[in-house]
Short mmCIF file of N, CA and C in Angstrom, two decimals:
data_model
loop_
_atom_site.label_atom_id
_atom_site.label_comp_id
_atom_site.label_asym_id
_atom_site.label_seq_id
_atom_site.Cartn_x
_atom_site.Cartn_y
_atom_site.Cartn_z
N MET A 530 12.43 -4.27 -10.73
CA MET A 530 12.87 -5.73 -11.13
C MET A 530 14.23 -6.06 -11.13
N PHE A 531 14.53 -6.88 -10.69
CA PHE A 531 16.33 -6.88 -10.17
C PHE A 531 16.47 -6.91 -11.61
N LEU A 532 17.78 -6.45 -11.26
CA LEU A 532 18.81 -6.60 -12.58
C LEU A 532 19.18 -8.02 -12.91
N GLY A 533 19.03 -8.24 -13.85
CA GLY A 533 19.92 -9.46 -14.72
C GLY A 533 18.98 -10.94 -14.44
N ALA A 534 17.39 -10.61 -13.55
CA ALA A 534 16.92 -11.16 -13.12
C ALA A 534 16.00 -11.48 -13.87
N THR A 535 14.84 -13.02 -14.30
CA THR A 535 13.78 -12.96 -15.13
C THR A 535 12.70 -12.87 -14.67
N PRO A 536 11.95 -12.40 -15.14
CA PRO A 536 10.40 -12.00 -14.51
C PRO A 536 10.01 -12.77 -13.25
N ALA A 537 9.83 -14.13 -13.99
CA ALA A 537 9.25 -15.24 -12.86
C ALA A 537 9.70 -15.30 -11.20
N TYR A 538 11.48 -15.25 -11.52
CA TYR A 538 12.39 -15.12 -10.77
C TYR A 538 11.92 -14.04 -9.83
N GLY A 539 11.65 -12.64 -10.75
CA GLY A 539 11.69 -11.69 -9.40
C GLY A 539 9.98 -11.83 -8.83
N ARG A 540 9.47 -12.03 -9.77
CA ARG A 540 7.57 -12.23 -8.96
C ARG A 540 7.79 -13.19 -7.74
N ARG A 541 8.59 -14.47 -7.84
CA ARG A 541 8.79 -15.48 -6.77
C ARG A 541 9.37 -14.98 -5.99
N ARG A 542 10.24 -13.68 -5.65
CA ARG A 542 11.12 -13.15 -5.09
C ARG A 542 10.61 -12.46 -4.25
N LEU A 543 9.41 -11.58 -4.49
CA LEU A 543 8.90 -10.43 -4.21
C LEU A 543 7.32 -11.32 -3.55
N GLY A 544 7.31 -12.54 -4.21
CA GLY A 544 6.26 -13.07 -3.40
C GLY A 544 6.34 -13.59 -2.01
N ALA A 545 7.26 -13.89 -1.70
CA ALA A 545 8.13 -14.23 -0.79
C ALA A 545 8.58 -13.27 0.28
N ARG A 546 8.97 -12.24 -0.01
CA ARG A 546 9.13 -11.07 0.60
C ARG A 546 8.16 -10.66 1.72
N LEU A 547 6.51 -10.26 0.28
CA LEU A 547 5.04 -10.14 0.69
C LEU A 547 5.07 -11.08 1.74
N ARG A 548 5.15 -12.46 1.96
CA ARG A 548 4.47 -13.51 2.57
C ARG A 548 5.04 -13.25 3.81
N GLY A 549 6.25 -12.76 3.57
CA GLY A 549 6.98 -12.68 5.06
C GLY A 549 6.79 -11.18 5.71
N HIS A 550 5.96 -10.30 4.96
CA HIS A 550 5.48 -8.46 5.38
C HIS A 550 4.15 -9.04 6.36
N ILE A 551 3.49 -10.08 5.77
CA ILE A 551 2.05 -10.11 5.56
C ILE A 551 2.35 -10.76 7.72
N ALA A 552 3.24 -12.18 7.03
CA ALA A 552 2.98 -13.15 8.74
C ALA A 552 3.48 -12.02 10.00
N LEU A 553 4.22 -10.99 9.56
CA LEU A 553 4.63 -10.31 10.74
C LEU A 553 3.50 -9.62 11.07
N LEU A 554 2.88 -9.04 10.32
CA LEU A 554 1.88 -7.91 10.68
C LEU A 554 -0.41 -8.70 11.04
N ARG A 555 0.13 -10.00 10.72
CA ARG A 555 -0.73 -10.91 11.23
C ARG A 555 -1.55 -10.97 12.00
N GLU A 556 -0.58 -10.54 13.31
CA GLU A 556 -0.58 -10.74 14.71
C GLU A 556 -1.66 -9.37 15.23
N PRO A 557 -0.86 -8.28 14.93
CA PRO A 557 -1.37 -7.81 15.51
C PRO A 557 -3.05 -7.22 15.48
N ALA A 558 -3.01 -7.61 13.61
CA ALA A 558 -4.55 -7.66 13.44
C ALA A 558 -5.70 -8.47 14.17
N ARG A 559 -4.85 -9.14 13.99
CA ARG A 559 -5.70 -10.41 14.95
C ARG A 559 -6.46 -10.07 15.85
N LYS A 560 -4.79 -9.68 17.13
CA LYS A 560 -5.46 -8.86 18.48
C LYS A 560 -6.20 -8.03 18.18
N ALA A 561 -6.38 -7.21 16.78
CA ALA A 561 -7.37 -5.93 16.98
C ALA A 561 -8.66 -6.52 16.77
N ALA A 562 -8.83 -7.85 16.36
CA ALA A 562 -10.49 -8.39 16.20
C ALA A 562 -10.85 -8.68 17.15
N ASP A 563 -9.77 -8.87 18.30
CA ASP A 563 -10.10 -10.00 19.88
C ASP A 563 -10.66 -8.97 20.37
N GLU A 564 -10.31 -7.33 20.26
CA GLU A 564 -10.69 -6.45 20.98
C GLU A 564 -11.82 -5.85 20.43
N MET A 565 -11.95 -6.01 19.27
CA MET A 565 -13.42 -5.57 18.92
C MET A 565 -15.06 -6.24 18.78
N TRP A 566 -15.64 -5.65 18.76
CA TRP A 566 -17.35 -6.21 19.86
C TRP A 566 -17.49 -7.21 19.01
N ARG A 567 -17.45 -8.38 19.07
CA ARG A 567 -17.86 -10.05 18.23
C ARG A 567 -18.99 -9.68 17.76
N GLY A 568 -19.42 -10.01 16.20
CA GLY A 568 -20.71 -9.39 15.77
C GLY A 568 -21.54 -8.37 15.40
N GLY A 569 -20.29 -6.99 15.46
CA GLY A 569 -20.33 -6.12 14.90
C GLY A 569 -20.13 -6.25 13.44
N ALA A 570 -20.36 -5.42 12.54
CA ALA A 570 -20.00 -5.44 11.19
C ALA A 570 -18.49 -5.15 11.24
N GLU A 571 -18.25 -4.54 12.02
CA GLU A 571 -16.53 -3.85 11.25
C GLU A 571 -15.69 -5.24 11.86
N TRP A 572 -16.33 -5.90 12.56
CA TRP A 572 -15.57 -6.96 13.16
C TRP A 572 -15.57 -8.22 12.31
N HIS A 573 -16.94 -8.43 11.70
CA HIS A 573 -17.19 -9.29 10.62
C HIS A 573 -16.23 -8.97 9.38
N ARG A 574 -16.24 -7.77 9.00
CA ARG A 574 -15.24 -7.42 7.99
C ARG A 574 -13.67 -8.01 8.06
N HIS A 575 -13.11 -7.57 9.22
CA HIS A 575 -11.81 -7.42 10.07
C HIS A 575 -11.59 -9.20 9.53
N ILE A 576 -12.38 -10.12 10.55
CA ILE A 576 -12.07 -11.43 10.22
C ILE A 576 -12.30 -12.03 8.79
N ALA A 577 -13.39 -11.15 8.23
CA ALA A 577 -13.23 -12.20 6.51
C ALA A 577 -11.87 -11.48 5.72
N ARG A 578 -11.83 -10.54 6.02
CA ARG A 578 -10.22 -10.06 5.20
C ARG A 578 -8.91 -11.45 5.85
N LEU A 579 -8.86 -11.27 7.46
CA LEU A 579 -7.55 -11.57 7.43
C LEU A 579 -7.94 -12.89 7.41
N ASP A 580 -9.10 -13.70 7.33
CA ASP A 580 -8.93 -15.19 7.16
C ASP A 580 -9.12 -15.24 5.31
N GLY A 581 -9.19 -14.55 4.49
CA GLY A 581 -8.86 -14.59 2.98
C GLY A 581 -7.46 -14.43 2.79
N ILE A 582 -7.05 -13.10 3.92
CA ILE A 582 -5.42 -13.33 3.53
C ILE A 582 -4.45 -14.32 4.13
N GLU A 583 -5.20 -15.15 4.68
CA GLU A 583 -4.45 -16.29 5.49
C GLU A 583 -4.79 -17.08 4.68
N ARG A 584 -5.64 -17.70 4.22
CA ARG A 584 -5.72 -18.93 3.47
C ARG A 584 -4.78 -18.04 1.66
N GLN A 585 -5.09 -17.20 1.39
CA GLN A 585 -4.06 -17.13 0.40
C GLN A 585 -2.73 -17.11 0.28
N THR A 586 -1.74 -17.15 1.66
CA THR A 586 -0.70 -16.81 1.64
C THR A 586 -0.37 -18.56 2.86
N ALA A 587 -1.28 -18.98 2.88
CA ALA A 587 -1.17 -20.45 2.77
C ALA A 587 -1.38 -21.22 1.86
N GLN A 588 -1.54 -20.83 0.68
CA GLN A 588 -1.27 -21.61 -0.56
C GLN A 588 0.17 -21.75 -1.47
N ALA A 589 0.49 -22.79 -2.17
CA ALA A 589 1.78 -22.55 -2.54
C ALA A 589 1.67 -21.56 -3.59
N PRO A 590 2.93 -20.97 -4.26
CA PRO A 590 2.71 -20.10 -5.38
C PRO A 590 2.42 -20.63 -6.70
N SER A 591 1.95 -20.02 -7.68
CA SER A 591 1.18 -20.45 -8.82
C SER A 591 2.64 -20.93 -9.49
N PRO A 592 2.40 -21.86 -10.40
CA PRO A 592 3.55 -22.47 -11.24
C PRO A 592 3.51 -21.48 -12.60
N LEU A 593 2.00 -21.17 -13.00
CA LEU A 593 1.46 -20.23 -14.31
C LEU A 593 1.79 -18.75 -13.66
N PRO A 594 2.79 -17.89 -14.91
CA PRO A 594 3.09 -17.43 -14.61
C PRO A 594 1.63 -15.76 -14.63
N PHE A 595 0.85 -15.68 -15.19
CA PHE A 595 -0.22 -14.84 -14.88
C PHE A 595 -0.93 -15.06 -13.72
N ALA A 596 -0.97 -16.37 -13.11
CA ALA A 596 -1.90 -16.47 -12.15
C ALA A 596 -0.80 -15.95 -10.84
N ALA A 597 0.59 -16.41 -11.39
CA ALA A 597 1.76 -15.90 -9.56
C ALA A 597 1.50 -14.45 -10.08
N LEU A 598 1.40 -13.39 -10.76
CA LEU A 598 1.04 -12.26 -11.18
C LEU A 598 0.16 -11.23 -10.30
N ILE A 599 -0.46 -12.26 -10.37
CA ILE A 599 -2.58 -11.97 -9.82
C ILE A 599 -2.18 -12.44 -8.59
N GLU A 600 -1.73 -13.64 -7.72
CA GLU A 600 -1.44 -13.41 -6.52
C GLU A 600 -0.48 -12.63 -5.86
N VAL A 601 0.73 -11.93 -6.36
CA VAL A 601 1.59 -10.94 -6.49
C VAL A 601 0.71 -9.64 -5.47
N GLN A 602 0.17 -9.69 -6.93
CA GLN A 602 -0.48 -8.25 -6.84
C GLN A 602 -1.54 -8.65 -6.17
N LEU A 603 -2.19 -9.47 -5.34
CA LEU A 603 -3.30 -9.78 -4.37
C LEU A 603 -2.66 -9.24 -2.99
N MET A 604 -1.76 -10.02 -2.97
CA MET A 604 -0.17 -10.06 -1.52
C MET A 604 -0.10 -8.51 -1.75
N ALA A 605 0.05 -7.81 -2.29
CA ALA A 605 0.78 -6.61 -2.30
C ALA A 605 -0.43 -5.53 -1.52
N ARG A 606 -1.84 -6.02 -2.22
CA ARG A 606 -2.80 -5.02 -1.87
C ARG A 606 -3.39 -5.51 -0.25
N ASP A 607 -3.05 -6.54 0.01
CA ASP A 607 -3.32 -7.09 1.30
C ASP A 607 -2.21 -6.69 2.19
N CYS A 608 -1.19 -6.71 1.89
CA CYS A 608 -0.07 -6.23 2.84
C CYS A 608 0.06 -4.69 3.15
N ARG A 609 -1.33 -3.92 2.34
CA ARG A 609 -1.35 -2.07 2.08
C ARG A 609 -2.10 -2.65 3.30
N TRP A 610 -3.49 -3.55 2.85
CA TRP A 610 -4.31 -3.38 4.73
C TRP A 610 -3.89 -3.33 5.39
N LEU A 611 -2.85 -4.61 6.04
CA LEU A 611 -2.61 -4.60 6.81
C LEU A 611 -1.29 -3.41 7.66
N LEU A 612 -0.50 -3.05 7.01
CA LEU A 612 0.22 -1.70 7.04
C LEU A 612 -0.63 -0.47 6.76
N ASP A 613 -1.95 -0.65 6.98
CA ASP A 613 -2.92 0.95 6.66
C ASP A 613 -3.18 0.53 8.54
N GLY A 614 -4.07 -0.49 8.17
CA GLY A 614 -4.20 -0.81 9.40
C GLY A 614 -3.10 -1.09 11.39
N TYR A 615 -2.18 -1.46 10.85
CA TYR A 615 -1.19 -1.20 11.87
C TYR A 615 -1.04 0.26 11.96
N ARG A 616 -0.29 0.95 10.83
CA ARG A 616 -0.17 2.92 11.28
C ARG A 616 -1.32 3.28 11.93
N GLU A 617 -2.80 3.02 12.01
CA GLU A 617 -3.58 3.74 12.39
C GLU A 617 -4.02 3.13 13.45
N GLY A 618 -3.32 2.06 14.32
CA GLY A 618 -3.31 1.72 15.30
C GLY A 618 -4.84 0.88 15.32
N TRP A 619 -5.34 0.43 14.41
CA TRP A 619 -6.69 -0.28 14.14
C TRP A 619 -7.75 0.22 15.14
N ARG A 620 -8.21 1.13 14.42
CA ARG A 620 -9.34 1.80 14.73
C ARG A 620 -10.47 2.28 14.44
#
């Protein structure tokens, strides 16, 4: 948590940073999906996850504290998935 920041401010700031990271990592993930065999189970899982991530990040942040906390946790999980895939070269 940031010193002197309210929990809501910290969540908003963290959410904005996560959205930025996701925006950077989305393109390599899409390129990896384009190189996969379309119709395969792995391609379908990859595309479904990416579509979900894009829908979530396109939504406006929730003004409700608990919902905003859940959104940040989901974005952190999605960011971890994108980072893991990027690090492994999307094999």
